[in-house]
XYZ file of C-alpha atoms in Angstrom:
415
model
C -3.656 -26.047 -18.587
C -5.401 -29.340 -19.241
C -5.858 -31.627 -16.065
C -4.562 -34.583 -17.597
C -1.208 -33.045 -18.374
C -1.142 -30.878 -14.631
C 1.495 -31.705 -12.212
C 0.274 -30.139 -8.556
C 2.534 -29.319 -5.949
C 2.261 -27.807 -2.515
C 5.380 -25.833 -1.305
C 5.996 -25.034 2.339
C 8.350 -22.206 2.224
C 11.041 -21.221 4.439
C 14.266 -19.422 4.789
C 16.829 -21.768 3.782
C 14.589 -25.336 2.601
C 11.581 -25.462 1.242
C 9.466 -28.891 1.796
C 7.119 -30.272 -1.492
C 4.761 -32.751 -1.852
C 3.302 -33.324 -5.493
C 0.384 -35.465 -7.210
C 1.417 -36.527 -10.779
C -1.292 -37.144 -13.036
C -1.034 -40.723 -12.649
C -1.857 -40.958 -9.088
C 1.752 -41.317 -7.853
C 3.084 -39.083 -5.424
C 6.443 -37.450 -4.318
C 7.499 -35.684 -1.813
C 11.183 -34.027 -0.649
C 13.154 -30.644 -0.095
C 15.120 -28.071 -1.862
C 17.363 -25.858 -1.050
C 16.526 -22.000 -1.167
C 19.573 -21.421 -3.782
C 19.004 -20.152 -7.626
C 20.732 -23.093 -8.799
C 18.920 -25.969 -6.235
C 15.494 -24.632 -7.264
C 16.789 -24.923 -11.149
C 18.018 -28.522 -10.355
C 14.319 -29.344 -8.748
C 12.369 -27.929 -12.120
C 14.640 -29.714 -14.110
C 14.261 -32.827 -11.735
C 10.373 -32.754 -12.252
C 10.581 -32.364 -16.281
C 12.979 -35.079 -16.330
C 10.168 -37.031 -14.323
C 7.276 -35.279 -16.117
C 7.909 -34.564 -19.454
C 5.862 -32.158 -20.973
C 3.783 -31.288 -18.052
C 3.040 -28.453 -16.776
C 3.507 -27.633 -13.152
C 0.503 -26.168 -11.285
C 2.394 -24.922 -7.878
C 0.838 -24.002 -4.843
C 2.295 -21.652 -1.607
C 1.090 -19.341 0.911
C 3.317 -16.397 -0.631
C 2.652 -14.052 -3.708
C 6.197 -12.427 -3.354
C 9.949 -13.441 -1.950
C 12.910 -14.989 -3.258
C 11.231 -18.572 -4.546
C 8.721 -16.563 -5.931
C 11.063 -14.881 -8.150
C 12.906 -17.976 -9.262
C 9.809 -19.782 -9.848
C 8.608 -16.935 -12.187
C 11.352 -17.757 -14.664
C 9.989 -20.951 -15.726
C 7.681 -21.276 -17.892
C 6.158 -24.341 -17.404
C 5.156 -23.676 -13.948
C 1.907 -21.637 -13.058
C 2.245 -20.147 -9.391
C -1.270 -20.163 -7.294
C -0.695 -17.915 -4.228
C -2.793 -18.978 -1.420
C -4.073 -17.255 1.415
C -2.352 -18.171 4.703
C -5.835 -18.375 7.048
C -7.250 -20.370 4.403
C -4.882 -22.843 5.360
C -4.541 -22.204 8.503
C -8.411 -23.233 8.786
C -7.845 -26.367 7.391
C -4.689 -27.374 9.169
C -7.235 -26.799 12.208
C -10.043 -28.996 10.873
C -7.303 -32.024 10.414
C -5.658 -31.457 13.909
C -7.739 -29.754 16.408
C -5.101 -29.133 19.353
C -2.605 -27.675 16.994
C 0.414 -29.335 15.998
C 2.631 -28.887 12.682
C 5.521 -29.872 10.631
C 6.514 -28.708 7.104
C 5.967 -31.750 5.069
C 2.155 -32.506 6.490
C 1.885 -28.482 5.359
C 3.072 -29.472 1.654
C 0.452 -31.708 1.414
C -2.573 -29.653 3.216
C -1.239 -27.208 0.234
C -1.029 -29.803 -2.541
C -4.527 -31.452 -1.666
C -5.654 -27.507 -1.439
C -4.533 -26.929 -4.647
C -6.022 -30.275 -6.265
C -9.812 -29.207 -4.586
C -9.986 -25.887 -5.475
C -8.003 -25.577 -8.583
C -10.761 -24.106 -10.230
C -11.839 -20.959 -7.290
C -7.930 -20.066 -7.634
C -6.387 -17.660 -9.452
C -2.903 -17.659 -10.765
C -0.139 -15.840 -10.232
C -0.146 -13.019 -13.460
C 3.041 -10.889 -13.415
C 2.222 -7.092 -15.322
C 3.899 -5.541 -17.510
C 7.441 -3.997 -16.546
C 5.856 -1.028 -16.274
C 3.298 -1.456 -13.977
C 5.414 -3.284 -11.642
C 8.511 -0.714 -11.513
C 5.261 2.440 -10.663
C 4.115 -0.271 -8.012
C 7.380 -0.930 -6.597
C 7.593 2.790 -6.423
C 4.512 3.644 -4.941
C 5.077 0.929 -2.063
C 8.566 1.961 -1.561
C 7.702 5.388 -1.381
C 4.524 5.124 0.917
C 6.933 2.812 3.029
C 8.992 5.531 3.458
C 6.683 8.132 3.975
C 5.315 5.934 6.736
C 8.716 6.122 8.431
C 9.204 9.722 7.698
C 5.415 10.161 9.854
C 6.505 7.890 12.575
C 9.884 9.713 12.934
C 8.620 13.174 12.806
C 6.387 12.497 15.571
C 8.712 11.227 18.081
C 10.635 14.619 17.228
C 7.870 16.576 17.588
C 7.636 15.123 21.047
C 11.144 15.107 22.237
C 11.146 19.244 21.113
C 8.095 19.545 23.376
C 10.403 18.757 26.115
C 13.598 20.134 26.096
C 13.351 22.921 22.932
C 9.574 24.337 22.451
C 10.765 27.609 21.168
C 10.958 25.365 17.848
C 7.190 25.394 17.977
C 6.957 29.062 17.425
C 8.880 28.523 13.445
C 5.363 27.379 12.733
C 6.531 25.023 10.399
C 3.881 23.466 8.081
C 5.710 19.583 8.397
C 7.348 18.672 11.362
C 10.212 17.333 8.759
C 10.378 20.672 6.925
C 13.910 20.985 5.774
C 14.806 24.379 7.313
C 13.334 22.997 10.475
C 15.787 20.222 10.367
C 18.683 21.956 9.187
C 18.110 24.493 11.978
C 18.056 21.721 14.933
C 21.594 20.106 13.590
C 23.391 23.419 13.395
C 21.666 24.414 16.776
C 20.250 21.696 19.139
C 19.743 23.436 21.963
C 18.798 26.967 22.744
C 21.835 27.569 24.455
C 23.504 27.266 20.820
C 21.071 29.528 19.062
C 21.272 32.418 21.471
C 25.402 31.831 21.540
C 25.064 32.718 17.922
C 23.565 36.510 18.167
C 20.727 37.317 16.824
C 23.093 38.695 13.465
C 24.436 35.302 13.265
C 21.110 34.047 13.160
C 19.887 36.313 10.834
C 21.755 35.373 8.337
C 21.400 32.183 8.810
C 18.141 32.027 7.849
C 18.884 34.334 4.649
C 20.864 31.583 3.461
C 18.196 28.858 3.862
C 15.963 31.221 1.646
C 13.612 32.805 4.592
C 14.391 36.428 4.116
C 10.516 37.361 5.449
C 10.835 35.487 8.294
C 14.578 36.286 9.130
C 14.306 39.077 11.475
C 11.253 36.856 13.292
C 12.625 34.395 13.829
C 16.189 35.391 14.979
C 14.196 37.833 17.080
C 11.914 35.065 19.200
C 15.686 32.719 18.992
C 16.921 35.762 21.176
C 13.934 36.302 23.687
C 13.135 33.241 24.544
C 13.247 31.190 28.101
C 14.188 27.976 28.327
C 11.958 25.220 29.544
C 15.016 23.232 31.825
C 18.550 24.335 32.226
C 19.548 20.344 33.243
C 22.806 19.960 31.257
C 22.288 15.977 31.337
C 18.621 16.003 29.720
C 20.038 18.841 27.094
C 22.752 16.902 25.927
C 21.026 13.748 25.950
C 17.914 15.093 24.189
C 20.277 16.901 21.249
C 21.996 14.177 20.715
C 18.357 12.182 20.057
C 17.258 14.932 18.300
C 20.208 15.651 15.758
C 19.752 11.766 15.141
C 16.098 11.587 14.356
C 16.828 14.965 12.205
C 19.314 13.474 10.214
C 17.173 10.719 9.057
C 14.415 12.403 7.956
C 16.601 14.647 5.982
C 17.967 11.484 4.301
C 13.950 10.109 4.200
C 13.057 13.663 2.445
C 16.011 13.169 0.307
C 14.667 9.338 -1.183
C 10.999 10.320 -0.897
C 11.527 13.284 -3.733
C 13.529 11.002 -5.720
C 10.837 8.488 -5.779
C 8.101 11.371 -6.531
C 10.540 12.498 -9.306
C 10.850 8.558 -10.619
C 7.100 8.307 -10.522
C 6.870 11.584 -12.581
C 8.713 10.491 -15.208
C 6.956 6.913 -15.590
C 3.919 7.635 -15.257
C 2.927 9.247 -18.641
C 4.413 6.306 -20.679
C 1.942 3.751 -19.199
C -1.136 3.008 -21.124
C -3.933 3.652 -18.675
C -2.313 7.023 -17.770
C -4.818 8.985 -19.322
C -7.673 7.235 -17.031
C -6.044 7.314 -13.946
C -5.109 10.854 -14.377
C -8.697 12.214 -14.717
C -9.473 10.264 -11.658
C -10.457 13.974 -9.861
C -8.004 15.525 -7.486
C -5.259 12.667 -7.671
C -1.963 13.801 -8.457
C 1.324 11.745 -9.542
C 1.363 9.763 -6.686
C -2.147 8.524 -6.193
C -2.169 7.745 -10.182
C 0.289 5.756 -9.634
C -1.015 3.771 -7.024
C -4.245 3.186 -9.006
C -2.357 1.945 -11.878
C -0.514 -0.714 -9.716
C -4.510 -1.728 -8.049
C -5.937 -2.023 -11.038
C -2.819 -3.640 -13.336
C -2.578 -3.706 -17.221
C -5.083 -3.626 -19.827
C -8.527 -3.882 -19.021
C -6.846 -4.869 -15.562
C -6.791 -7.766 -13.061
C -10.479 -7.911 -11.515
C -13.224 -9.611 -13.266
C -15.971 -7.250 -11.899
C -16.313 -4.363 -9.929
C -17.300 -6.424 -7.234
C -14.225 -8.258 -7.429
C -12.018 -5.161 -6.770
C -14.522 -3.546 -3.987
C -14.019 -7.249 -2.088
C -9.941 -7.644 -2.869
C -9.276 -3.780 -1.592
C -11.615 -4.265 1.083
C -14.015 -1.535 0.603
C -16.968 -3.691 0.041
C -18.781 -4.392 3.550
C -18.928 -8.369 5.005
C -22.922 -8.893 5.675
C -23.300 -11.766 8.543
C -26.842 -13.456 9.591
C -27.162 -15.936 12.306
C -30.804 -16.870 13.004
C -32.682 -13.461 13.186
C -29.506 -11.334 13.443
C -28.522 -9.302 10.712
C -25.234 -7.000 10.526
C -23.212 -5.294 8.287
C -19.277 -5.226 9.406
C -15.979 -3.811 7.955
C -13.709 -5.792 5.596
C -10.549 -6.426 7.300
C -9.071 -9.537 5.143
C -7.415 -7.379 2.414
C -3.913 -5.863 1.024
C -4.488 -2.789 3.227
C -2.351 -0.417 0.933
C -4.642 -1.479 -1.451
C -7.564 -0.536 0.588
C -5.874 2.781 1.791
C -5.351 3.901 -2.630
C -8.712 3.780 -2.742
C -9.990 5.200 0.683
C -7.382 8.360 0.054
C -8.617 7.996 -4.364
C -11.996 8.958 -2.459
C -10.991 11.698 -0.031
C -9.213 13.725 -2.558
C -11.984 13.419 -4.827
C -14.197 15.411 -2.552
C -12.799 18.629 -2.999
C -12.932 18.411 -6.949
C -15.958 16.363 -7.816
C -19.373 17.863 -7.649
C -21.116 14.201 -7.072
C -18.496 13.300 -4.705
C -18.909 16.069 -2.348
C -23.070 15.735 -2.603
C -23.052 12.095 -2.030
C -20.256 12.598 0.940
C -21.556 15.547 3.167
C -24.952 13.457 2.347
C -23.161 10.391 3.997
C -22.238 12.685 6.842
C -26.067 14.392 7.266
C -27.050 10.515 7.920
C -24.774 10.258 10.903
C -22.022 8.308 9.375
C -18.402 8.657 10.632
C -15.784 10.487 8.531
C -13.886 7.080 7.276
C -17.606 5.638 6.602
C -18.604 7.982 4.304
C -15.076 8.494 2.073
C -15.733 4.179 2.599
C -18.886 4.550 1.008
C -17.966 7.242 -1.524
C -14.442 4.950 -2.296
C -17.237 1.970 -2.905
C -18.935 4.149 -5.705
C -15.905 5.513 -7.448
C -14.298 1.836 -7.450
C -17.457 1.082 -9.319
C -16.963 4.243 -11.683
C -12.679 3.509 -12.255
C -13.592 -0.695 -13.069
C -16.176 1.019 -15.946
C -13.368 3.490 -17.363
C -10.227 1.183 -17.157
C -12.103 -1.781 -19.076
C -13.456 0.427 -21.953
C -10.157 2.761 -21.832
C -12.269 5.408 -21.370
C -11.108 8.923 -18.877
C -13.579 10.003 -16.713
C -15.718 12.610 -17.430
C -17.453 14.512 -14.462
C -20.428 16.187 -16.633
C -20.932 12.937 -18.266
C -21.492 11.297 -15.486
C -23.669 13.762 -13.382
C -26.026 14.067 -16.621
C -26.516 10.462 -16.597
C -27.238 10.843 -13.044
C -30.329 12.873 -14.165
C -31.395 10.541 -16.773
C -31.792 8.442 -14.239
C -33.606 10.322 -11.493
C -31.184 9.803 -9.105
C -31.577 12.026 -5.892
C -27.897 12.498 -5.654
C -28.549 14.613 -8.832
C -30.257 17.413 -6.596
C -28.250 17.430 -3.801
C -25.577 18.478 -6.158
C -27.894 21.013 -7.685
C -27.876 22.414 -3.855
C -23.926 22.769 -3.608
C -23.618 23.961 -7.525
């Protein structure tokens, strides 16, 4: 974009109305509202080329997704700069220091932003389809797997107190489908002993669990229960067939997003370089494909992507104080592909695991030292994805020789 031929506009973004204020090239200004409909947000554009031929619309707004983002993508002419909410939020401070706001002051905080810093921003850059449908994916499914975690431990409680005999199915995931299909035919242990310890037998034949079968139906039989209070039992089955019934239907989506993922994932150019990432599988590859975006990806340096996915540290200094504190200002499923990139690479890399239980030997925390290990692979990924290159683990520990490094014999120690 040259500056001469740059419209710049400040949105503040609501709901239903979004508020503008914009600096034409000339000097003039405007300022108004739109609606938040497909076709008032066409009108607007259309308004502004009518007013601006030629031009092309630089567009600032604290948002890099939503509904006007999407309609704003379909223009050409109009280059999106997302910018950070605090950033403004500082400034709307250093103009009115007891507070106070309204949206059209906001669209012009954003515009004059925008017209400041034009050159520290970044725009907007949409990847390929691609890379945004195994994003979209990954997010969705993590989203749900977060549910699925926050569900199975309020079941895992509620069993505690009315049904702990479920404990002793040993279950390796508290959402384990024959655990769950178990609870909705038999939510108490009235129900399961009603059933005879036949009934139950072949109950659990039919879910697949022939080793366990006689077990199982055998500790249904013997065991005590922990309250015979008819009010908490039926009010605590009733919860529990609930919450069980959800995460069957959360299982249910979560394997068809893992199957979705599956069958993406090889077409996308990068594949091969995420995939020798060690000890990721489907799902983790995917997730480093959507951090790191098309091509030779979306981060200048590996600097860049250690400060944007907060693994790098924040070093402050006041006078003679020195410290060294986490990065909290980041995407934090961005920071939490890498930190869990970093954790599964322990158990496959030979570096990885020197340079980790080395971390660990100087004192540091668990999360510090897959931090610290993250902060080195993030370094190692940037390398491969901009030369196209997959990693290669003996590669990389013999040029850890060459160069005398004394992580080199500390992996000679766990070899």
């Amino acid at each position: 974009m040259t500056p001469e031929n740059n419209v710049l506009i400040g949105i503040d973004w609501a709901d239903s109305k979004h508020d503008f204020h914009l600096f034409a090239p000339d000097g003039n200004v405007q300022t108004g509202i739109f609606r938040q409909a497909p076709e008032a947000i066409a009108e607007q554009i259309q308004s502004w080329r009518n007013d601006h031929p030629g031009a092309t619309f630089a567009v600032a707004i604290e948002a890099s997704k939503g509904a006007l983002i999407n309609a704003l993508l379909q223009f050409d002419d109009v280059v999106i700069y997302p910018i950070n909410p605090a950033a403004l939020a500082y400034l709307r401070k250093s103009h009115r220091h007891g507070g106070g706001k309204s949206d059209p002051v906001d669209a012009r905080r954003i515009a004059e932003f925008l017209r400041e810093r034009m050159d520290e921003l970044r725009p907007l850059h949409q990847d390929s389809p691609l890379t945004r449908e195994l994003a979209g994916l990954s997010e969705g499914r993590r989203i749900a797997v977060d549910a699925r975690a926050d569900l199975a431990n309020e079941l895992t409680a509620l069993i505690k107190q009315y049904y702990p005999m479920i404990s002793g199915f040993s279950a390796a995931k508290p959402y384990a489908s024959f655990l769950l299909s178990f609870l909705i035919q038999y939510p108490t242990l009235a129900t399961a002993q009603a059933a005879g310890e036949a009934t139950l037998r072949s109950y659990f034949h039919g879910l697949n669990m022939k080793r366990k079968a006689d077990k199982l139906a055998k500790l249904i039989v013997s065991a005590k229960p922990v309250t015979t209070d008819s009010v908490v039992l039926r009010c605590s089955s009733r919860r529990a067939i609930m919450i069980a019934q959800q995460l069957q239907v959360l299982n249910k989506h979560i394997r068809s997003y893992e199957a979705a993922i599956k069958e993406l994932l090889p077409q996308h150019p990068q594949y091969a370089v995420a995939a020798s990432m060690p000890g990721t599988a489907a799902n983790t590859q995917a997730r480093i494909i959507a951090a790191m975006g098309d091509g030779e990806g979306r981060y200048k340096s590996a600097k860049s992507l250690q400060c944007a996915s907060g693994i790098a540290p924040i070093t402050e200094q006041s006078g003679k104080r020195k410290f060294v504190i986490a990065r909290w200002a980041c995407t934090k499923f961005l920071r939490q592909t890498f930190h869990e990139m970093a954790g599964l690479s322990i158990t496959k890399s030979r570096w990885a695991k020197a340079y980790y239980e080395d971390q660990k030997a100087k004192g540091k925390p668990v999360n510090t030292a897959k931090r610290a290990l993250a902060y080195k692979w993030q370094r190692i990924l940037f390398r491969c994805w901009q030369s196209g290159t997959p990693y290669n683990e003996d590669r990389y520990i013999e040029s850890l020789r060459r160069a005398g490094s004394p992580l080199y014999a500390k992996i000679q120690t766990l070899a």
